[in-house]
Short mmCIF file of C-alpha atoms in Angstrom, two decimals:
data_model
loop_
_atom_site.label_atom_id
_atom_site.label_comp_id
_atom_site.label_asym_id
_atom_site.label_seq_id
_atom_site.Cartn_x
_atom_site.Cartn_y
_atom_site.Cartn_z
CA MET A 105 23.71 24.96 -31.75
CA SER A 106 20.68 22.95 -30.86
CA GLU A 107 22.58 21.35 -27.99
CA ARG A 108 22.94 24.67 -26.36
CA ALA A 109 19.28 25.54 -26.62
CA LEU A 110 18.09 22.44 -24.62
CA ARG A 111 20.77 22.89 -21.96
CA GLY A 112 19.46 24.07 -18.63
CA THR A 113 15.79 23.86 -19.54
CA ARG A 114 15.13 20.78 -17.21
CA LEU A 115 12.31 19.41 -19.44
CA VAL A 116 12.35 16.01 -17.98
CA VAL A 117 12.33 17.09 -14.29
CA THR A 118 9.94 19.91 -14.16
CA SER A 119 6.19 19.49 -14.78
CA TYR A 120 4.48 22.65 -16.19
CA GLU A 121 1.01 21.38 -15.31
CA THR A 122 -0.94 23.13 -12.51
CA ASP A 123 -3.46 21.96 -9.93
CA ARG A 124 -6.18 24.34 -11.11
CA GLY A 125 -9.47 22.71 -11.94
CA ILE A 126 -8.71 19.35 -10.26
CA ASP A 127 -11.04 18.06 -7.58
CA LEU A 128 -9.05 16.05 -4.99
CA ALA A 129 -10.79 13.03 -3.20
CA PRO A 130 -12.33 14.02 0.13
CA ARG A 131 -9.93 13.39 2.99
CA GLN A 132 -9.81 13.13 6.69
CA ALA A 133 -6.88 13.68 9.06
CA VAL A 134 -6.32 10.87 11.58
CA GLU A 135 -4.17 11.39 14.67
CA TYR A 136 -1.68 8.76 16.08
CA ALA A 137 0.43 8.82 19.09
CA CYS A 138 3.48 6.63 19.82
CA GLN A 139 4.75 5.32 23.31
CA ASN A 140 7.51 8.01 23.29
CA GLY A 141 5.04 10.95 23.36
CA HIS A 142 5.09 11.85 19.61
CA ARG A 143 1.90 12.74 17.94
CA PHE A 144 1.32 13.16 14.23
CA GLU A 145 -1.57 13.23 11.74
CA MET A 146 -2.01 11.14 8.58
CA PRO A 147 -4.29 11.99 5.78
CA PHE A 148 -6.72 9.23 4.57
CA SER A 149 -9.44 9.13 2.28
CA VAL A 150 -12.91 9.34 3.66
CA GLU A 151 -13.74 5.93 2.24
CA ALA A 152 -10.49 4.21 3.50
CA GLU A 153 -10.35 1.72 6.41
CA ILE A 154 -8.26 3.38 8.94
CA PRO A 155 -5.48 1.07 10.41
CA PRO A 156 -5.35 0.92 14.21
CA GLU A 157 -1.56 1.46 14.33
CA TRP A 158 1.04 3.14 12.14
CA GLU A 159 4.77 3.61 12.25
CA CYS A 160 5.88 6.90 14.07
CA LYS A 161 7.30 9.48 11.68
CA THR A 162 9.90 10.56 14.28
CA CYS A 163 11.19 7.45 16.02
CA GLY A 164 9.88 4.54 13.99
CA ALA A 165 8.03 2.99 16.97
CA GLN A 166 4.45 1.60 16.65
CA ALA A 167 1.97 4.43 17.11
CA LEU A 168 -1.67 3.80 18.05
CA LEU A 169 -4.82 5.47 16.75
CA VAL A 170 -5.89 8.28 19.09
CA ASP A 171 -9.54 7.90 20.29
CA GLY A 172 -9.80 4.60 18.46
CA ASP A 173 -9.87 0.95 19.27
CA GLY A 174 -6.53 -0.87 19.67
CA PRO A 175 -5.22 -3.43 17.34
CA GLU A 176 -7.10 -6.84 17.36
CA GLU A 177 -5.32 -9.47 19.21
CA LYS A 178 -4.51 -12.34 16.96
CA LYS A 179 -5.50 -15.86 17.96
CA THR A 180 -2.55 -18.02 18.59
CA LYS A 181 -2.35 -21.73 19.12
CA PRO A 182 -0.74 -22.87 22.35
CA ALA A 183 2.71 -24.25 21.87
CA ARG A 184 2.95 -27.93 21.44
CA THR A 185 5.46 -29.58 23.72
CA HIS A 186 7.39 -32.91 23.03
CA TRP A 187 5.03 -34.48 25.62
CA ASP A 188 1.90 -33.44 23.62
CA MET A 189 3.33 -34.79 20.31
CA LEU A 190 4.31 -37.97 22.08
CA MET A 191 0.77 -38.37 23.56
CA GLU A 192 -0.76 -38.01 20.02
CA ARG A 193 1.11 -41.04 18.92
CA ARG A 194 1.02 -43.33 21.83
CA THR A 195 -1.19 -44.15 24.82
CA ARG A 196 0.02 -44.02 28.38
CA ASP A 197 -0.13 -47.80 28.65
CA GLU A 198 2.08 -48.16 25.49
CA LEU A 199 4.59 -45.72 26.88
CA GLU A 200 4.81 -47.65 30.11
CA GLU A 201 5.39 -50.86 28.20
CA VAL A 202 8.23 -49.25 26.21
CA LEU A 203 9.68 -47.88 29.35
CA ALA A 204 9.66 -51.25 31.09
CA GLU A 205 11.30 -52.85 27.91
CA ARG A 206 14.07 -50.22 27.94
CA LEU A 207 14.75 -50.54 31.61
CA ALA A 208 15.06 -54.37 31.19
CA VAL A 209 17.57 -53.85 28.50
CA LEU A 210 19.63 -51.37 30.54
CA ARG A 211 19.52 -53.51 33.79
CA SER A 212 20.78 -56.66 31.82
CA GLY A 213 23.95 -54.80 30.98
CA ALA A 214 23.49 -54.82 27.22
CA MET A 215 24.02 -51.03 26.86
CA ASN A 216 25.85 -51.08 23.60
CA LEU A 217 22.67 -52.16 21.78
CA ALA A 218 21.85 -49.36 19.47
CA VAL A 219 18.76 -51.25 18.07
CA HIS A 220 15.36 -51.20 19.66
CA PRO A 221 14.41 -54.64 21.05
CA ARG A 222 11.20 -54.73 18.94
CA ASP A 223 13.20 -54.21 15.72
CA THR A 224 13.27 -57.50 13.88
CA ARG A 225 16.17 -56.52 11.58
CA LYS A 226 19.62 -57.90 12.52
CA SER A 227 22.12 -55.31 13.59
CA ALA A 228 25.39 -55.01 11.63
#
């Protein structure tokens, strides 16, 4: 009998509390606009730091703050090339010396040498 009394009351799902007598934190509405022309407002606390960009509710693109500064550009390092890394390890004179040695090996006809001429170990 007690099983029938609880059936259909939705005790777990429904809250019977009301919002009367509760003071909400002060809020501000901030407007964003995306590149596809969608405009929407997001509520933020008055004390919150407002992000310069937000995901558009309609299309998912990046929306920028209306009447605000754009996002800060991140400082990026220039890409290091193979040449830059090589120049960190060797000087130009050393590179010219290595080039001259390798050209001498190639011109002598000993192309099957897999070992660098400076290497003191014996090849197998």
